Amino acid sequence: MIKRFYITTAIDYVNGQPHLGHAYEKIVADVIARAHRSLGQEVFFLTGLDEHGQKVQQAALADKKTPQEYCDALAADWLAFAKKLELTNDDFVRTTQPRHKEFVQAILSKLNDAGHFYKASYKGFYSAREETFLTDKDRRPDGTFDPSYGEVVELLEDNYYFKLGAQQQWLIHYLEANPSFVQPDYRRNEVLGFLKNNTLEDLCISRPAARLNWGIPLPFDPNFVTYVWFDALVNYISIPAAHGDKMVLAAAKSEIGNRKSEIELWPADIHVIGKDILKFHAVYWPIMLKTMGLPLPKQILVHGWWQKDGAKISKSTGNIVEPIAVIDEWGLDAFRFYVLRELDIGPDGNWTDAGFKSRYQAELANGLGNLVNRSLSMLKRYRNGIVPTPSNELSADAAKAADETRALLKQNQLQAALQSIWGLVTRANQYVDQTAPFKLAKDPSQEKRLDEVLYNLAETCRVLAVLLRPFLPGTSLKIYAQLGLNESPDKFSEATWGKLKSGHVIGEPAPLFPRKDV
C-alpha cells in the first residue's frame, strides 16, 4: 500500500461566518492538493470545523440554542462555503462527530496511563474570549491586559496539566535539524526564538465541567472536559484513524476506526495554517505526537494575514471582503487567481478592489482570455477549426514553463508558479503580434506559414490548460472543451508538446473572462 500525500488546513472555529482569510487558506491547500494529483500522486485533503469550547457555549446560549444546534446550523454554512470554493477535500471533520470524540478519549487515556498528565490547582487570570490562562508576562506596562483578551477574570480551580517542559530541548534540536519542518524560514526562527528564550510551561488540558460542559469529557475524570486546543489538534490523526490508518490506530491502542477500509496517511505531508496559531502547531502538537509515539508531520506551512486597503479586516468597521459576493460577480477562478497571484505564502497581503479589477482586466481578460479566444477564433476562421500539421516553434517556451511550474509547485511556490505560467501567456500573445496571422491569411503563398502559426497557438493553449488546472480548474476545463478535447487536463504529463493531433476538429471559442467596465 502506498502512503497518500496528506494535506490539511487548520479547522475553523465555529463562532461566525467564513471570511477572506479562511477562503485563502483553503484555496492554498486545494491548489497544493490538485498539484500533487497532477503530479500523479494519490492525495488526501482534509478540512473541517472546531466546535467545542467556551465561546461556542456562550454564543449558543445568546442564540437560545443548544451548543449542538448552534454548531449544526453554522456547519451547514461552512460546508456550503467549501462547495462554493470547489475544494477537492476528501473528508470534512467536525469535532462533535463520534469518530473524533472516541479517538480523542483513546489518546487521553493512553497518555494518562503513561504518566504524562497530573492534576494541580491554579490561581490566576483567565480570558474567556481566547480560552486561555494569562500570567503577569501577558500584562501591559500599565498592568492591564490587551483588549484582544476581552474580559479577564481571576480564577482558582483544579485542572489537569500535560508535562511539556521535559521535551523542550528535544524540540529545539528537532527544529534545528529539520529546517523544512516549519516554513517559511522566518517562522521557524520565531519558534526557535520562543523556545530558547522561555521556559516551556506545562499545558492545561482540561476545564472543569461545572464551568464549561461543552467539550469532550476526560475518560479518566468525568468532572472535566478536554481543553479545546488539545481536542482540535487531534483531528489531524482522528480522521486517518477513522479511515483505518494502522499506524495511528496502533498509537491510540484503540479498536475504533473502520477496519474495512485501510489507508496510509500519517505522517501528514503538510499542515497549512495561519501565523496566529503557530505556537500550537509547532510547539504543542509535536510534543503531543512524540508522547503518543507517532512521527511528526513533514511540514507546517504558515501563511500571513490579509488586510483590506492597508487596514485590518474588521466586521465592526465594515472593512471587509465578502468572498461569496466577489465569486458571484467575477467568477470563482478570478477570485482564486487574485489571492494566489497577489500574495506569496508567508507575508501579509493587502486586498484592494482596484487591484483585483486591474489584475482581472490585464492578466485574465486581456492576457489569458484574449490569447485563447483569438488563437481558436483564427483557427476556426482560417482552417474551419481543423488542426494543421504540428510545428515546434513555441515548444521550447512551453517546455520551460511546464518544467518551472512543476518544480515550483513541488516547493509550494504557488505565486512563482503562476508567474511562470503567465510568462508563457505573454510569450504567446507577443508571437501573435510578431507573426500577424491575420495578414498571412490574406496571402495565398503564406499558407504553410499560417498553418505553423495556428498550430503553435492552439497547442500553447492546450499546454496552458494543463498547467492551470490546479489554480483555475474551471478555466482549464473550458479551454479543453473549446479545443474539442474530451479527456481531462489533470495530469502534468499532458503538458508535453505535440499532443494536439493534425486533423483534430476544435470546439466553439467563447470568452473565458468577459471584459467588464471597471
mmCIF file with all atom_site columns, C-alpha atoms in Angstrom, residues 9 142 156 165 173 223 289 449 470:
data_model
loop_
_atom_site.group_PDB
_atom_site.id
_atom_site.type_symbol
_atom_site.label_atom_id
_atom_site.label_alt_id
_atom_site.label_comp_id
_atom_site.label_asym_id
_atom_site.label_entity_id
_atom_site.label_seq_id
_atom_site.pdbx_PDB_ins_code
_atom_site.Cartn_x
_atom_site.Cartn_y
_atom_site.Cartn_z
_atom_site.occupancy
_atom_site.B_iso_or_equiv
_atom_site.pdbx_formal_charge
_atom_site.auth_seq_id
_atom_site.auth_comp_id
_atom_site.auth_asym_id
_atom_site.auth_atom_id
_atom_site.pdbx_PDB_model_num
ATOM 1 C CA . THR A 1 9   ? -5.958  23.081 6.685   1.00 0.00 ? 9   THR A CA 1
ATOM 2 C CA . ASP A 1 142 ? 0.422   49.714 32.985  1.00 0.00 ? 142 ASP A CA 1
ATOM 3 C CA . LEU A 1 156 ? -8.961  29.476 41.402  1.00 0.00 ? 156 LEU A CA 1
ATOM 4 C CA . GLY A 1 165 ? 8.981   21.090 29.940  1.00 0.00 ? 165 GLY A CA 1
ATOM 5 C CA . HIS A 1 173 ? 17.168  20.080 18.423  1.00 0.00 ? 173 HIS A CA 1
ATOM 6 C CA . ASN A 1 223 ? -15.784 16.144 36.203  1.00 0.00 ? 223 ASN A CA 1
ATOM 7 C CA . LEU A 1 289 ? 2.802   13.408 18.871  1.00 0.00 ? 289 LEU A CA 1
ATOM 8 C CA . ARG A 1 449 ? 3.422   29.624 -42.565 1.00 0.00 ? 449 ARG A CA 1
ATOM 9 C CA . PRO A 1 470 ? -4.555  23.242 -10.049 1.00 0.00 ? 470 PRO A CA 1
#
